[in-house]
CSV table of C-alpha atoms in Angstrom, one decimal:
chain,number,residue,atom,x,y,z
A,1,UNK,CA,15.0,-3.4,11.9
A,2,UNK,CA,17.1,-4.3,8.9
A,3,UNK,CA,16.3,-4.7,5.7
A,4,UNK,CA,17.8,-4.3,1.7
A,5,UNK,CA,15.9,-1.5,-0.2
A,6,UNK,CA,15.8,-0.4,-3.7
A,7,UNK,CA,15.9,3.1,-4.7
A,8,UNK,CA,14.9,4.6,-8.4
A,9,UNK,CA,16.1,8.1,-8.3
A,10,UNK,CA,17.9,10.3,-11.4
A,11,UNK,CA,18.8,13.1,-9.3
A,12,UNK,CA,22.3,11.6,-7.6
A,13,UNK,CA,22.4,13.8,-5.3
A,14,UNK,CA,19.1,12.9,-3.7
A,15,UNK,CA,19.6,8.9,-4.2
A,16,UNK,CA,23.1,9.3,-2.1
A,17,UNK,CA,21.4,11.1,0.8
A,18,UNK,CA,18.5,8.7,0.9
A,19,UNK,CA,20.9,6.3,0.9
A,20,UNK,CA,23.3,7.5,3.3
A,21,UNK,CA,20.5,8.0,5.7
A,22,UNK,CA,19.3,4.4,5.3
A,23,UNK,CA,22.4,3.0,5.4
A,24,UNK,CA,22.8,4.8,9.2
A,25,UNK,CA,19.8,2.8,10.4
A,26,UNK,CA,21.1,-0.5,9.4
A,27,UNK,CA,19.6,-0.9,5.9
A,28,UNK,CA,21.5,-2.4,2.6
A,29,UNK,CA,20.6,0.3,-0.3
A,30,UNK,CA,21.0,-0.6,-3.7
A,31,UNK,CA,21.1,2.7,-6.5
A,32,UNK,CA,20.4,3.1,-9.8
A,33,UNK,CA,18.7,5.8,-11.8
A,34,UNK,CA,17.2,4.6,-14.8
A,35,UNK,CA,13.4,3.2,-15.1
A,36,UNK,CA,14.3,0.1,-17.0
A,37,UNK,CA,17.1,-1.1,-14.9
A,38,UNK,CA,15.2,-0.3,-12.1
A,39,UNK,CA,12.6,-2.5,-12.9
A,40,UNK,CA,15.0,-5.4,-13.6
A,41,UNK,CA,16.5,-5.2,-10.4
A,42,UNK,CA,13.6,-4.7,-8.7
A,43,UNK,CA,11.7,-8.1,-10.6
A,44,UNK,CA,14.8,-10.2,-10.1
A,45,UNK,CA,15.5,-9.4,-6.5
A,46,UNK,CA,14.2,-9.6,-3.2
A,47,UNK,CA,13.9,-6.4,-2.1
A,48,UNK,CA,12.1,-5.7,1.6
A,49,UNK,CA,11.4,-2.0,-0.2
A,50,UNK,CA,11.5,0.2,-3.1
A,51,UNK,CA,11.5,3.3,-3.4
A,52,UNK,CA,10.6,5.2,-6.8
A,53,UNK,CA,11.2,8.5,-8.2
A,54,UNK,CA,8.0,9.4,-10.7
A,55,UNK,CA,10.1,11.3,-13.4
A,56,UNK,CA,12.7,9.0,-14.7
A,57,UNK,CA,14.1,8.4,-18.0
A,58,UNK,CA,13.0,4.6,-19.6
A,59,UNK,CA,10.3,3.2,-17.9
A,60,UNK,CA,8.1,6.7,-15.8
A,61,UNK,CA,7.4,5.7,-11.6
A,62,UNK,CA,4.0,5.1,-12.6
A,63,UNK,CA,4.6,2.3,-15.0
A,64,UNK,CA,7.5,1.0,-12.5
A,65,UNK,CA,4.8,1.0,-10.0
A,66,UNK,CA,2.3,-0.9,-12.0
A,67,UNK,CA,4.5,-3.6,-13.3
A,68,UNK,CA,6.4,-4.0,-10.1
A,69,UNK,CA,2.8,-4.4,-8.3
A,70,UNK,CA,1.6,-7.3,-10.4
A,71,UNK,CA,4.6,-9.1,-9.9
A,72,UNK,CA,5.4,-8.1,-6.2
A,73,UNK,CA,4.0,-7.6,-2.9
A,74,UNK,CA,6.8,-5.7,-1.7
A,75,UNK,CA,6.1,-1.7,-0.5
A,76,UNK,CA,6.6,0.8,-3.3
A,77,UNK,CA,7.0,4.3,-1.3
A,78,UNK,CA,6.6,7.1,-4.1
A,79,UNK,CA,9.7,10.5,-3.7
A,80,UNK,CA,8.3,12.7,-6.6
A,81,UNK,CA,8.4,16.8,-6.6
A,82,UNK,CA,4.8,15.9,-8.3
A,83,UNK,CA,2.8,17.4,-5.6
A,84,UNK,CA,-0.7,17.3,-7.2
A,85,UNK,CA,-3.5,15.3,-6.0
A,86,UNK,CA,-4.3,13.7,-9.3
A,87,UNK,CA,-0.7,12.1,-9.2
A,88,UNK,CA,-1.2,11.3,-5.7
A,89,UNK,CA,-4.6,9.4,-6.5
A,90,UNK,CA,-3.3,7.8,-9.5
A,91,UNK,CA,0.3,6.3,-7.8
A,92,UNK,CA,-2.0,4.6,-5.0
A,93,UNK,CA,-4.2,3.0,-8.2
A,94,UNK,CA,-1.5,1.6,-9.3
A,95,UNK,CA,-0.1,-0.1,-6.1
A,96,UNK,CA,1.8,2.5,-4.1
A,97,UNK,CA,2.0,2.4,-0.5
A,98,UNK,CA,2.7,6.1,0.0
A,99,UNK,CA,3.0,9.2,-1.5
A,100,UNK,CA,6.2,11.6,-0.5
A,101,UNK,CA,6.5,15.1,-2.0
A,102,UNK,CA,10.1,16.8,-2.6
A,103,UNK,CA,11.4,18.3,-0.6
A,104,UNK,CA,11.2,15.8,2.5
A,105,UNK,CA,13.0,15.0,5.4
A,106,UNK,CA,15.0,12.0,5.5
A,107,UNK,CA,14.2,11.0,8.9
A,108,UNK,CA,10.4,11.4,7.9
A,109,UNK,CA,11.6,9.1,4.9
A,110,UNK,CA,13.2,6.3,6.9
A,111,UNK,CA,10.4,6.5,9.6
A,112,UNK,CA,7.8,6.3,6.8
A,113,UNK,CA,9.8,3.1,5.7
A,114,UNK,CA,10.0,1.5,8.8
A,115,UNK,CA,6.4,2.0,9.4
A,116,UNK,CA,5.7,0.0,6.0
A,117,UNK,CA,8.1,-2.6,6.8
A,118,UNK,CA,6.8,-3.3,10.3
A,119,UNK,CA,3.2,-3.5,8.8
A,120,UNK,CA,4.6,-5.8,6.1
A,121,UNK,CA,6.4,-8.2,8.3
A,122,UNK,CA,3.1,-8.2,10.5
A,123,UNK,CA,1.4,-9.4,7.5
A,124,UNK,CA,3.8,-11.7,6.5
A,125,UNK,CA,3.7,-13.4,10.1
A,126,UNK,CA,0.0,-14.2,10.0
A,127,UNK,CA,0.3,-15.3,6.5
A,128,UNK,CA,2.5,-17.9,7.9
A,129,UNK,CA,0.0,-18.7,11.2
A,130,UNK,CA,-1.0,-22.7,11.1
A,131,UNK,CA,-4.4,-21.8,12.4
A,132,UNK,CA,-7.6,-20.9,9.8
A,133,UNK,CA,-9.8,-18.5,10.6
A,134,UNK,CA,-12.7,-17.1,8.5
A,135,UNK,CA,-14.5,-14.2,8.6
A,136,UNK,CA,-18.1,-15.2,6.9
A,137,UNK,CA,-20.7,-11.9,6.1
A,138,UNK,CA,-23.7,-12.6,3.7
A,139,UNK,CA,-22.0,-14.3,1.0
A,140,UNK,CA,-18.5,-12.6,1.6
A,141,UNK,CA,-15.4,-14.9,3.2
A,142,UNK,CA,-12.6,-14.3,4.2
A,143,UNK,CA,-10.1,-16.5,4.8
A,144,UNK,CA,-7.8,-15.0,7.3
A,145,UNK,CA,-4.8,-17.3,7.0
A,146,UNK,CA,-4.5,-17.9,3.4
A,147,UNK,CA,-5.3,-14.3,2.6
A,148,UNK,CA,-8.1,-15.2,0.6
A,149,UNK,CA,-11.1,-13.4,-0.4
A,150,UNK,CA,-14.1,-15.5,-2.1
A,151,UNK,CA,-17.9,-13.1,-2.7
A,152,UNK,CA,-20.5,-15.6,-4.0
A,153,UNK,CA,-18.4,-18.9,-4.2
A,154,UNK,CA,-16.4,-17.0,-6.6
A,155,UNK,CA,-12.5,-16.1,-5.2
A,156,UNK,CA,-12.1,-12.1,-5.9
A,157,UNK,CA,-8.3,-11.1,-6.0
A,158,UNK,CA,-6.8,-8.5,-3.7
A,159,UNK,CA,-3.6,-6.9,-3.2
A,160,UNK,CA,-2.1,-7.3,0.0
A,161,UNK,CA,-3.1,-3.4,1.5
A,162,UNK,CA,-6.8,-4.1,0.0
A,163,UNK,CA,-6.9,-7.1,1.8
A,164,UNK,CA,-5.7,-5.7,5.0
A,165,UNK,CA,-8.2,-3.0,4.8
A,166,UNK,CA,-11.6,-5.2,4.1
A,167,UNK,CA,-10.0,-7.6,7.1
A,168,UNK,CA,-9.7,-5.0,9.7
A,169,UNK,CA,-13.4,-3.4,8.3
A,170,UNK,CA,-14.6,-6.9,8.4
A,171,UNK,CA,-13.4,-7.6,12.0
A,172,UNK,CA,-15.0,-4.8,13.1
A,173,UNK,CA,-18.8,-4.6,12.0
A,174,UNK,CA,-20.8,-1.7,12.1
A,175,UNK,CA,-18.4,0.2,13.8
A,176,UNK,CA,-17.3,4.0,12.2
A,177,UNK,CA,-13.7,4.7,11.4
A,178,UNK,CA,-12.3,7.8,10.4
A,179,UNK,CA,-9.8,8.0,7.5
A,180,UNK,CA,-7.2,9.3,9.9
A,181,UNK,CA,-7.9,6.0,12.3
A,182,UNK,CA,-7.6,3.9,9.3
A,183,UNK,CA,-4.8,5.0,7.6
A,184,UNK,CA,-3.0,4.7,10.9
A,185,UNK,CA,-4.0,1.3,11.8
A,186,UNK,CA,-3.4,-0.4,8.4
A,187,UNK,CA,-0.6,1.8,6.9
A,188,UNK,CA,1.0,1.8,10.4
A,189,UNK,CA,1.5,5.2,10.7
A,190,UNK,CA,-0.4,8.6,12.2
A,191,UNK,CA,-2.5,11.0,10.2
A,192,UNK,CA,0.3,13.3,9.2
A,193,UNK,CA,0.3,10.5,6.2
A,194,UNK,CA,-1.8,11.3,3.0
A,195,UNK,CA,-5.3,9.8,3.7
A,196,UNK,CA,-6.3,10.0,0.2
A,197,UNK,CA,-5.0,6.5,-0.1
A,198,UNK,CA,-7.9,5.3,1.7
A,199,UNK,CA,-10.6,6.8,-0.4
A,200,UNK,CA,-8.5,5.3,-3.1
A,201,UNK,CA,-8.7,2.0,-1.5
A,202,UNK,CA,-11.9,1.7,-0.6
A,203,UNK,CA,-13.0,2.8,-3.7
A,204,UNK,CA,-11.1,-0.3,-5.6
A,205,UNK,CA,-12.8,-2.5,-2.7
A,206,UNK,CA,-16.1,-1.7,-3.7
A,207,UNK,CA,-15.2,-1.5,-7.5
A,208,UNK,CA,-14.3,-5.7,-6.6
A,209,UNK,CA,-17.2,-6.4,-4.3
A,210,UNK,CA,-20.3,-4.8,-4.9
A,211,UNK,CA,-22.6,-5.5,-7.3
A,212,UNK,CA,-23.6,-1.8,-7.5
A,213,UNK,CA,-20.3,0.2,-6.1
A,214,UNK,CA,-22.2,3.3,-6.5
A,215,UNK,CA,-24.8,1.5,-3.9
A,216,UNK,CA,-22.4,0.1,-1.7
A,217,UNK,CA,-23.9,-3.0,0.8
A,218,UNK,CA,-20.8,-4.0,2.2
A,219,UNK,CA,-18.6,-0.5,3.4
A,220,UNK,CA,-20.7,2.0,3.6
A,221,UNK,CA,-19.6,6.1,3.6
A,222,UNK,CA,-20.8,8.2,6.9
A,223,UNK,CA,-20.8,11.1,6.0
A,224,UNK,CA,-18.5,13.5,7.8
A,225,UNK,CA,-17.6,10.9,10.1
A,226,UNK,CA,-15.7,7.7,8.1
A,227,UNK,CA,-16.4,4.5,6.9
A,228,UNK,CA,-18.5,1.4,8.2
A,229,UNK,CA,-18.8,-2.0,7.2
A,230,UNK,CA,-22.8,-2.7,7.5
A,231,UNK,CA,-23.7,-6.3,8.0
């Protein structure tokens, strides 16, 4: 796999080893350590990846993460010495894909990438599948090829890892799955990832769906054991 990837990072030292370890496995890295140049570069080209630093000077990760998310499906891996949940709950708000604390491995980091840009290229490939097939569930569709969600006959926007989350639920009534099992099927890798990105998830699904979130009809919480979408 082979790919070009962004990285926002102040601290050289660190951007040249996540570079250098990229550029090993094939990858073109582009550097640069400022927030507001990194969102340029990041808006104007085509990136497969980007990875973002949270303390920057200009523009913070979280903001680069927000505006690069409402232009750009592209993964957004966070690489922050930020290690509190709070941070980690509000980076996956605002679009993030994953959540690394300082210090990591950089083989953790390029497998962690990988992972995202398999998933995303797995996406990608149904996107473009000439077939249509919806998923229909008491007044929720779901359009599987155009990536299209529409509750009530109205169309109800969704990022691309929302989407693939309420697709796999969808395609799988009333059966339970843990957060470990989900994070590993949709995220595409095991549950030595940060699962709080799925209660974040599911949370935003609801917040889009439900009438009631608090009284969820459509993914419902087991307790102790996962989540189930009832129909």
């Amino acid at each position: 796999m082979a790919g070009s990837i962004l990285i926002i990072e102040d601290e050289t030292t660190i951007a040249q080893l996540e570079r250098d370890y990229f550029e090993l496995n094939g990858f073109h890295v582009d550097l640069c350590h400022h927030g507001d140049e990194g969102l340029q570069l990041a808006l104007e080209t085509d990136y497969h990846l980007i990875i973002v630093d949270l303390q920057l000077p200009g523009l913070n990760g979280f903001e680069l993460c927000s505006r690069i998310r409402q232009a750009k499906e592209v993964p957004i891996l966070i690489v922050s010495a930020k290690n509190e949940e709070i941070d980690k709950i509000r980076a996956f708000n605002l679009g993030a894909d994953d959540y690394i604390t300082k210090p990591f491995s950089p083989s953790e980091l390029v497998a962690r990438a990988k992972a995202h840009l398999a998933r995303y290229e797995r996406l990608m490939s149904r996107h473009e599948a000439p077939h249509k097939t919806e998923i229909h569930i008491r007044g929720l569709v779901i359009d599987q090829a155009a990536r299209r969600v529409y509750i009530r006959n109205k169309e109800v926007i969704f990022t691309s890892r929302e989407f693939s989350l309420l697709e796999f639920l969808a395609s799988h009534p009333n059966r339970v799955f843990s957060k470990s099992e989900l994070f590993e099927r949709i995220w595409g890798m095991d549950s030595n990832g940060d699962i709080a990105t799925v209660t974040v998830h599911v949370r935003r699904l609801r917040e889009k769906m439900e009438v009631d979130p608090s009284n969820p009809q459509y993914i419902e919480t087991v307790w102790g054991a996962g989540y189930r979408f009832t129909v």
